[in-house]
């Protein structure tokens, strides 16, 4: 491998080819410290041309590539897996942002740009990029596109896929495909960029994108509400949709247990009590009547007997403190030791029975474990996490298998937004019809015949095709 590494050093310079174990360590373990794996080196190219040349060298030497952005992914997709020679290719140095076009409402950014920074640049010209995640201060444009990230505003604006107008990618042989047109409408043939969005680096490397912006909203109303049960929560969602649906930008569910966790682990206090479930509801508009419309909707909800308690933020500062409760749920959970993350979506009408089944089965399988449930109820997406406590790690896969089996029975998805990575691939294979699996493998074979792009993540290896 020495000629390979020498070639890379010549290409990238010694500062951007890391081979010292201490320098490599942060790139070889994921954010949750659940996955880690070896690599020959960490590559830090600074341009699309360098990515292309580095990928070409890897193809020539049969070395696999793990693309990495901010390393905030929750499925182990950016962490090396297995024994095959591989490198991590970090996009972190590619951070150029083009001047936004506020009338055409587009912005171009390189893959390594931090999402929050792109949002700030868009905001400076009076527009917004409403992809909103708790990890937005570290997640990158490339990672967000490669995972088709969701977040709290999907209800109104859609997933990352809905923002990508143009894409530049480097294929597994090093070829650069430059599709950076800022067009909203382009039906001139097959729209290949969708192959890369959500493919978790299994088909190629995203190096830049043109993203769609939306008008900024001048008013927002944020409320924290408590309800007795899930049927009340879904009826409340229906009421909001009926009355102010086009302004509804978030409808987040947090269990009372999760709120208690945030209070005890992060020192925050919820100004609302009562009920088994909390809802963080946000509406936004540029029209002046929004606060009155939200207030009237809340009064109707009280009259219909749907609410236990609630508060409507009276200032932007109060709105931010209500959001802080929601944003700290993941951190509060991580302070309680190891947990298993399940990122599921299912039809709203089946959620109640699904959660009851999980509760019953978990009590039998792992009595020391506790459920931590929150998520994007408006999108039918729940994070059904299991805080393990004293539960032995050896039964982790049985617990996850049980949750995923119940999701499949309810006609849901085992990954609403976090992707398969290495964490969910085996369960996806187990629960997905053969025709669908074979289609994924055939596309992988066509895109990456040598199987060098992020092996063991997102798509089964070609040997699984029977
Ligand atoms: C606290 C917290 C909250 C989160 N909340 C949400 C949420 O609400 N919704 C949500 O969807 N996700 C959420 N996530 C998950 C994560 O932030 C997203 O998946 C994010 O999109 C990952 O971006 P990244 O740059 O960190 O990618 P990485 O973690 O570096 O990589 C993720 C995957 O994309 C691939 N990849 C990265 N960059 C590229 C590239 N340029 N080209 C090709 N492939 C690439 C990697 O190989 C890997 O498979 C959260 C994570 C944390 C830690």
Short mmCIF file of C-alpha atoms in Angstrom, two decimals, residues 3-410:
data_model
loop_
_atom_site.label_atom_id
_atom_site.label_comp_id
_atom_site.label_asym_id
_atom_site.label_seq_id
_atom_site.Cartn_x
_atom_site.Cartn_y
_atom_site.Cartn_z
CA UNK A 3 2.84 3.48 -3.46
CA UNK A 4 -0.87 4.19 -2.92
CA UNK A 5 -0.22 6.31 0.19
CA UNK A 6 2.72 8.06 -1.51
CA UNK A 7 0.44 8.95 -4.43
CA UNK A 8 -2.17 10.38 -2.05
CA UNK A 9 0.47 12.36 -0.11
CA UNK A 10 1.72 13.88 -3.33
CA UNK A 11 -1.83 14.79 -4.31
CA UNK A 12 -3.13 16.17 -1.00
CA UNK A 13 0.03 17.27 0.78
CA UNK A 14 1.19 15.79 4.11
CA UNK A 15 -1.17 17.96 6.21
CA UNK A 16 -4.27 16.53 4.55
CA UNK A 17 -3.36 12.86 4.48
CA UNK A 18 -3.62 11.67 8.07
CA UNK A 19 -2.00 8.36 8.97
CA UNK A 20 -1.03 8.93 12.58
CA UNK A 21 -3.42 6.91 14.82
CA UNK A 22 -4.04 9.86 17.16
CA UNK A 23 -4.92 12.17 14.24
CA UNK A 24 -7.15 9.52 12.65
CA UNK A 25 -9.06 8.58 15.82
CA UNK A 26 -11.85 11.22 15.68
CA UNK A 27 -12.76 10.08 12.14
CA UNK A 28 -12.92 6.38 13.02
CA UNK A 29 -15.67 6.48 15.66
CA UNK A 30 -19.20 7.79 15.26
CA UNK A 31 -20.90 10.57 17.23
CA UNK A 32 -22.55 8.10 19.63
CA UNK A 33 -19.38 6.01 20.09
CA UNK A 34 -21.30 2.92 19.02
CA UNK A 35 -19.28 2.13 15.91
CA UNK A 36 -15.60 2.24 15.14
CA UNK A 37 -13.40 0.68 12.49
CA UNK A 38 -9.92 0.83 10.97
CA UNK A 39 -8.70 2.80 7.96
CA UNK A 40 -5.40 3.10 6.11
CA UNK A 41 -5.64 6.89 6.17
CA UNK A 42 -7.91 9.91 6.39
CA UNK A 43 -8.09 11.97 3.18
CA UNK A 44 -8.98 15.66 3.39
CA UNK A 45 -9.24 16.96 -0.19
CA UNK A 46 -9.80 20.69 -0.68
CA UNK A 47 -11.44 20.70 -4.13
CA UNK A 48 -13.58 18.60 -6.44
CA UNK A 49 -10.49 17.99 -8.59
CA UNK A 50 -8.65 16.55 -5.56
CA UNK A 51 -11.66 14.37 -4.66
CA UNK A 52 -11.74 13.08 -8.22
CA UNK A 53 -8.00 12.29 -8.31
CA UNK A 54 -8.09 10.64 -4.86
CA UNK A 55 -11.09 8.50 -5.77
CA UNK A 56 -9.34 7.53 -9.02
CA UNK A 57 -6.26 6.40 -7.05
CA UNK A 58 -8.46 4.35 -4.70
CA UNK A 59 -10.15 2.66 -7.69
CA UNK A 60 -6.76 1.88 -9.23
CA UNK A 61 -5.51 0.25 -6.00
CA UNK A 62 -8.80 -1.46 -5.02
CA UNK A 63 -9.15 0.58 -1.82
CA UNK A 64 -12.66 1.22 -0.47
CA UNK A 65 -13.84 4.74 0.45
CA UNK A 66 -15.97 5.87 3.39
CA UNK A 67 -17.23 9.41 2.71
CA UNK A 68 -17.59 11.56 5.82
CA UNK A 69 -19.09 14.99 6.49
CA UNK A 70 -19.75 16.19 10.04
CA UNK A 71 -19.83 12.62 11.41
CA UNK A 72 -23.17 13.26 13.15
CA UNK A 73 -25.00 10.41 11.39
CA UNK A 74 -26.90 8.05 13.67
CA UNK A 75 -26.58 4.83 11.65
CA UNK A 76 -22.80 4.26 11.55
CA UNK A 77 -22.72 5.15 7.83
CA UNK A 78 -19.61 7.33 8.07
CA UNK A 79 -17.56 4.82 10.11
CA UNK A 80 -15.34 2.19 8.42
CA UNK A 81 -16.56 -1.40 8.63
CA UNK A 82 -14.79 -4.67 7.98
CA UNK A 83 -11.26 -5.66 7.09
CA UNK A 84 -10.99 -4.62 3.44
CA UNK A 85 -8.42 -1.86 2.91
CA UNK A 86 -10.27 1.44 3.12
CA UNK A 87 -9.84 5.15 3.67
CA UNK A 88 -12.13 7.80 5.14
CA UNK A 89 -12.61 10.70 2.73
CA UNK A 90 -13.60 13.79 4.72
CA UNK A 91 -15.25 16.70 2.90
CA UNK A 92 -14.59 19.04 5.86
CA UNK A 93 -12.26 21.35 3.93
CA UNK A 94 -14.70 22.01 1.10
CA UNK A 95 -16.66 24.89 2.64
CA UNK A 96 -17.23 27.45 -0.12
CA UNK A 97 -20.68 29.06 -0.27
CA UNK A 98 -21.81 30.97 -3.36
CA UNK A 99 -23.65 34.29 -3.22
CA UNK A 100 -27.33 33.45 -2.71
CA UNK A 101 -29.87 34.56 -5.31
CA UNK A 102 -32.79 35.98 -3.30
CA UNK A 103 -35.10 36.34 -6.32
CA UNK A 104 -34.32 32.97 -7.91
CA UNK A 105 -34.25 31.71 -4.29
CA UNK A 106 -31.21 29.42 -4.64
CA UNK A 107 -27.83 29.01 -3.02
CA UNK A 108 -24.82 26.91 -4.06
CA UNK A 109 -22.61 25.29 -1.45
CA UNK A 110 -19.77 22.81 -1.36
CA UNK A 111 -20.38 19.50 0.40
CA UNK A 112 -18.34 20.27 3.52
CA UNK A 113 -20.32 23.42 4.44
CA UNK A 114 -21.90 23.24 7.87
CA UNK A 115 -25.69 23.37 7.47
CA UNK A 116 -26.08 26.14 10.05
CA UNK A 117 -23.63 28.38 8.15
CA UNK A 118 -25.58 27.97 4.89
CA UNK A 119 -28.79 28.80 6.78
CA UNK A 120 -27.16 31.96 8.17
CA UNK A 121 -26.03 33.10 4.72
CA UNK A 122 -29.56 32.50 3.37
CA UNK A 123 -31.07 34.43 6.30
CA UNK A 124 -28.73 37.38 5.66
CA UNK A 125 -30.44 37.88 2.29
CA UNK A 126 -33.96 37.52 3.69
CA UNK A 127 -34.52 33.92 2.66
CA UNK A 128 -34.48 30.66 4.61
CA UNK A 129 -33.20 27.11 4.20
CA UNK A 130 -35.71 25.31 6.42
CA UNK A 131 -33.82 22.06 6.98
CA UNK A 132 -33.69 22.08 10.79
CA UNK A 133 -31.89 19.44 12.88
CA UNK A 134 -30.44 19.53 16.38
CA UNK A 135 -27.12 18.57 14.72
CA UNK A 136 -27.15 21.47 12.24
CA UNK A 137 -24.11 23.10 13.89
CA UNK A 138 -21.95 20.13 12.78
CA UNK A 139 -23.83 18.30 9.99
CA UNK A 140 -22.67 19.17 6.46
CA UNK A 141 -24.51 19.82 3.20
CA UNK A 142 -23.03 16.61 1.73
CA UNK A 143 -24.05 14.51 4.74
CA UNK A 144 -27.54 16.01 4.85
CA UNK A 145 -28.02 15.19 1.15
CA UNK A 146 -26.42 11.74 1.40
CA UNK A 147 -28.80 10.82 4.27
CA UNK A 148 -31.81 12.73 2.84
CA UNK A 149 -32.09 14.24 6.32
CA UNK A 150 -35.44 15.23 7.75
CA UNK A 151 -35.72 17.26 10.94
CA UNK A 152 -38.45 19.31 12.57
CA UNK A 153 -39.77 21.21 9.54
CA UNK A 154 -40.49 18.30 7.18
CA UNK A 155 -44.23 18.66 7.87
CA UNK A 156 -44.27 21.92 5.91
CA UNK A 157 -41.19 21.91 3.71
CA UNK A 158 -40.23 18.29 3.03
CA UNK A 159 -37.00 16.30 3.41
CA UNK A 160 -33.51 17.33 2.18
CA UNK A 161 -34.42 15.81 -1.22
CA UNK A 162 -37.01 18.55 -1.69
CA UNK A 163 -34.33 21.25 -1.52
CA UNK A 164 -31.78 19.83 -3.96
CA UNK A 165 -32.02 21.50 -7.38
CA UNK A 166 -28.55 20.65 -8.62
CA UNK A 167 -25.77 18.29 -7.63
CA UNK A 168 -22.10 17.73 -8.40
CA UNK A 169 -20.83 14.23 -7.71
CA UNK A 170 -17.68 12.19 -8.12
CA UNK A 171 -18.37 8.66 -9.35
CA UNK A 172 -16.51 5.60 -8.00
CA UNK A 173 -13.97 5.71 -10.88
CA UNK A 174 -13.19 9.38 -10.24
CA UNK A 175 -15.37 10.87 -13.00
CA UNK A 176 -16.88 14.25 -12.06
CA UNK A 177 -20.55 14.78 -13.01
CA UNK A 178 -21.39 18.48 -12.81
CA UNK A 179 -25.14 19.01 -12.56
CA UNK A 180 -25.24 22.34 -10.76
CA UNK A 181 -28.14 23.96 -12.61
CA UNK A 182 -30.27 26.24 -10.39
CA UNK A 183 -33.49 25.11 -12.08
CA UNK A 184 -36.81 24.31 -10.43
CA UNK A 185 -38.10 22.57 -13.52
CA UNK A 186 -35.93 20.23 -15.55
CA UNK A 187 -37.59 17.23 -17.11
CA UNK A 188 -34.90 16.83 -19.75
CA UNK A 189 -34.57 13.11 -19.20
CA UNK A 190 -33.89 10.99 -16.16
CA UNK A 191 -33.19 13.00 -12.97
CA UNK A 192 -30.04 11.16 -11.85
CA UNK A 193 -29.39 13.32 -8.80
CA UNK A 194 -32.07 11.42 -6.86
CA UNK A 195 -29.88 8.29 -7.05
CA UNK A 196 -27.36 10.01 -4.80
CA UNK A 197 -29.78 11.73 -2.40
CA UNK A 198 -30.29 9.35 0.54
CA UNK A 199 -27.84 6.75 -0.80
CA UNK A 200 -25.43 7.27 2.14
CA UNK A 201 -22.32 7.46 0.00
CA UNK A 202 -22.90 4.04 -1.58
CA UNK A 203 -22.92 5.32 -5.18
CA UNK A 204 -20.48 8.24 -5.18
CA UNK A 205 -19.37 11.38 -3.41
CA UNK A 206 -21.42 14.57 -3.32
CA UNK A 207 -19.03 17.51 -3.75
CA UNK A 208 -21.45 20.46 -4.19
CA UNK A 209 -25.14 21.26 -4.46
CA UNK A 210 -27.55 23.98 -5.51
CA UNK A 211 -30.24 24.27 -2.83
CA UNK A 212 -33.71 25.77 -3.05
CA UNK A 213 -34.51 28.53 -0.56
CA UNK A 214 -37.93 29.63 0.68
CA UNK A 215 -39.26 33.05 1.68
CA UNK A 216 -38.47 33.96 5.28
CA UNK A 217 -41.49 34.17 7.56
CA UNK A 218 -41.95 37.30 9.70
CA UNK A 219 -44.02 35.81 12.54
CA UNK A 220 -43.82 32.55 14.37
CA UNK A 221 -45.97 31.18 17.17
CA UNK A 222 -44.66 28.39 19.36
CA UNK A 223 -46.74 26.48 21.92
CA UNK A 224 -45.98 23.68 24.36
CA UNK A 225 -49.09 21.61 25.07
CA UNK A 226 -49.85 18.51 27.08
CA UNK A 227 -52.42 15.84 26.20
CA UNK A 228 -53.59 12.69 27.93
CA UNK A 229 -53.02 10.14 25.17
CA UNK A 230 -52.00 9.60 21.56
CA UNK A 231 -55.54 9.74 20.13
CA UNK A 232 -55.86 13.25 21.65
CA UNK A 233 -52.49 14.19 20.08
CA UNK A 234 -53.57 13.05 16.60
CA UNK A 235 -56.98 14.73 16.91
CA UNK A 236 -55.15 17.92 17.87
CA UNK A 237 -52.97 17.58 14.75
CA UNK A 238 -56.16 17.29 12.69
CA UNK A 239 -57.59 20.41 14.34
CA UNK A 240 -54.43 22.44 13.60
CA UNK A 241 -54.41 21.18 10.01
CA UNK A 242 -58.07 22.15 9.55
CA UNK A 243 -57.63 25.65 10.95
CA UNK A 244 -54.09 26.84 10.16
CA UNK A 245 -52.63 23.91 8.19
CA UNK A 246 -50.63 25.93 5.64
CA UNK A 247 -48.75 27.73 8.44
CA UNK A 248 -47.96 24.63 10.50
CA UNK A 249 -44.18 24.12 10.40
CA UNK A 250 -43.60 21.67 13.28
CA UNK A 251 -45.74 19.28 15.29
CA UNK A 252 -43.39 17.44 17.62
CA UNK A 253 -44.29 14.77 20.13
CA UNK A 254 -42.34 14.27 23.39
CA UNK A 255 -43.31 11.72 26.02
CA UNK A 256 -43.71 12.94 29.62
CA UNK A 257 -40.81 10.61 30.54
CA UNK A 258 -38.57 12.29 27.92
CA UNK A 259 -39.46 15.73 29.32
CA UNK A 260 -38.54 14.51 32.82
CA UNK A 261 -35.21 13.25 31.43
CA UNK A 262 -34.47 16.70 29.94
CA UNK A 263 -35.36 18.32 33.28
CA UNK A 264 -33.16 16.04 35.37
CA UNK A 265 -30.22 15.59 32.96
CA UNK A 266 -30.03 19.05 31.37
CA UNK A 267 -31.46 21.27 34.12
CA UNK A 268 -34.26 22.74 31.95
CA UNK A 269 -37.81 23.20 33.26
CA UNK A 270 -41.08 22.64 31.35
CA UNK A 271 -43.68 25.36 32.08
CA UNK A 272 -46.52 22.90 31.37
CA UNK A 273 -47.72 19.95 33.44
CA UNK A 274 -50.24 17.11 33.30
CA UNK A 275 -50.79 14.51 30.59
CA UNK A 276 -48.68 11.65 29.30
CA UNK A 277 -47.55 13.41 26.13
CA UNK A 278 -46.24 16.86 25.28
CA UNK A 279 -46.52 18.58 21.91
CA UNK A 280 -44.26 21.32 20.62
CA UNK A 281 -46.24 23.10 17.92
CA UNK A 282 -44.87 25.81 15.66
CA UNK A 283 -46.70 27.89 13.07
CA UNK A 284 -45.03 30.52 10.91
CA UNK A 285 -46.27 33.08 8.40
CA UNK A 286 -45.56 36.52 7.03
CA UNK A 287 -49.19 37.54 7.49
CA UNK A 288 -50.09 39.62 10.55
CA UNK A 289 -53.05 37.49 11.67
CA UNK A 290 -50.98 34.46 12.73
CA UNK A 291 -50.89 34.93 16.56
CA UNK A 292 -54.68 35.44 16.73
CA UNK A 293 -55.30 32.39 14.53
CA UNK A 294 -53.07 30.20 16.74
CA UNK A 295 -54.76 31.54 19.89
CA UNK A 296 -58.21 30.75 18.46
CA UNK A 297 -57.08 27.23 17.52
CA UNK A 298 -55.82 26.62 21.07
CA UNK A 299 -59.14 27.84 22.51
CA UNK A 300 -61.00 25.44 20.22
CA UNK A 301 -58.70 22.63 21.39
CA UNK A 302 -59.47 23.40 25.06
CA UNK A 303 -63.20 23.51 24.30
CA UNK A 304 -62.98 20.14 22.55
CA UNK A 305 -61.39 18.69 25.71
CA UNK A 306 -58.14 17.78 23.89
CA UNK A 307 -55.68 19.69 26.07
CA UNK A 308 -54.55 19.08 29.64
CA UNK A 309 -52.37 22.17 29.84
CA UNK A 310 -50.46 24.48 27.53
CA UNK A 311 -48.53 27.68 27.04
CA UNK A 312 -48.09 29.93 24.03
CA UNK A 313 -44.72 31.70 23.87
CA UNK A 314 -45.16 35.45 24.30
CA UNK A 315 -41.71 36.35 22.95
CA UNK A 316 -38.97 34.96 20.71
CA UNK A 317 -36.94 34.22 23.86
CA UNK A 318 -39.79 32.13 25.29
CA UNK A 319 -40.19 30.35 21.94
CA UNK A 320 -36.51 29.42 22.05
CA UNK A 321 -36.79 28.08 25.63
CA UNK A 322 -39.71 25.87 24.59
CA UNK A 323 -37.73 24.59 21.61
CA UNK A 324 -34.73 23.95 23.90
CA UNK A 325 -36.77 21.28 25.69
CA UNK A 326 -37.29 19.41 22.42
CA UNK A 327 -33.74 19.93 21.19
CA UNK A 328 -32.20 18.55 24.39
CA UNK A 329 -34.02 15.19 24.33
CA UNK A 330 -31.19 13.42 22.43
CA UNK A 331 -28.52 14.90 24.70
CA UNK A 332 -30.48 14.01 27.88
CA UNK A 333 -30.78 10.45 26.60
CA UNK A 334 -27.07 10.19 25.83
CA UNK A 335 -26.30 11.24 29.44
CA UNK A 336 -28.17 8.13 30.68
CA UNK A 337 -25.67 5.70 29.20
CA UNK A 338 -26.09 3.37 26.24
CA UNK A 339 -29.33 3.46 24.30
CA UNK A 340 -30.72 1.86 21.15
CA UNK A 341 -32.13 4.24 18.54
CA UNK A 342 -35.14 3.30 16.47
CA UNK A 343 -36.19 5.85 13.88
CA UNK A 344 -39.49 4.56 12.59
CA UNK A 345 -42.42 5.85 10.60
CA UNK A 346 -45.87 4.34 10.45
CA UNK A 347 -49.45 5.27 9.66
CA UNK A 348 -50.70 7.60 12.43
CA UNK A 349 -53.75 5.44 13.12
CA UNK A 350 -51.52 2.47 14.06
CA UNK A 351 -49.17 4.31 16.40
CA UNK A 352 -51.09 3.75 19.65
CA UNK A 353 -51.33 -0.04 19.28
CA UNK A 354 -47.70 -0.18 18.09
CA UNK A 355 -46.39 1.60 21.20
CA UNK A 356 -48.50 -0.55 23.51
CA UNK A 357 -47.06 -3.73 21.93
CA UNK A 358 -43.50 -2.42 22.29
CA UNK A 359 -44.04 -1.53 25.93
CA UNK A 360 -45.42 -5.00 26.71
CA UNK A 361 -42.69 -6.89 24.84
CA UNK A 362 -39.86 -4.77 26.24
CA UNK A 363 -41.06 -5.45 29.79
CA UNK A 364 -40.64 -9.19 29.10
CA UNK A 365 -37.36 -8.95 27.19
CA UNK A 366 -35.45 -6.27 29.13
CA UNK A 367 -37.14 -5.22 32.38
CA UNK A 368 -34.29 -2.83 33.27
CA UNK A 369 -34.66 -0.89 30.00
CA UNK A 370 -36.77 2.27 29.59
CA UNK A 371 -38.42 3.71 26.51
CA UNK A 372 -37.55 7.25 25.45
CA UNK A 373 -40.11 8.30 22.85
CA UNK A 374 -40.21 11.54 20.90
CA UNK A 375 -40.36 12.55 17.28
CA UNK A 376 -42.04 14.26 14.41
CA UNK A 377 -45.67 13.23 14.93
CA UNK A 378 -46.84 15.42 12.06
CA UNK A 379 -44.75 13.24 9.70
CA UNK A 380 -45.73 9.91 11.31
CA UNK A 381 -42.09 9.60 12.48
CA UNK A 382 -41.24 8.49 16.01
CA UNK A 383 -37.87 7.94 17.67
CA UNK A 384 -38.61 4.90 19.82
CA UNK A 385 -35.34 4.76 21.73
CA UNK A 386 -34.50 2.25 24.42
CA UNK A 387 -32.29 3.43 27.30
CA UNK A 388 -30.59 0.20 28.31
CA UNK A 389 -29.77 0.80 31.98
CA UNK A 390 -28.44 -2.52 33.36
CA UNK A 391 -29.68 -4.51 30.35
CA UNK A 392 -26.80 -6.60 28.92
CA UNK A 393 -25.59 -5.34 25.52
CA UNK A 394 -25.76 -8.92 24.29
CA UNK A 395 -29.53 -8.66 23.84
CA UNK A 396 -29.43 -5.30 22.03
CA UNK A 397 -30.00 -6.85 18.62
CA UNK A 398 -32.97 -8.85 19.94
CA UNK A 399 -34.58 -5.65 21.25
CA UNK A 400 -33.99 -3.82 17.96
CA UNK A 401 -35.22 -6.86 16.00
CA UNK A 402 -38.41 -6.89 18.11
CA UNK A 403 -39.05 -3.17 17.44
CA UNK A 404 -38.39 -3.54 13.72
CA UNK A 405 -40.63 -6.63 13.46
CA UNK A 406 -43.49 -4.64 14.99
CA UNK A 407 -42.82 -1.74 12.60
CA UNK A 408 -43.00 -4.14 9.64
CA UNK A 409 -46.25 -5.66 10.97
CA UNK A 410 -47.74 -2.16 11.23
#
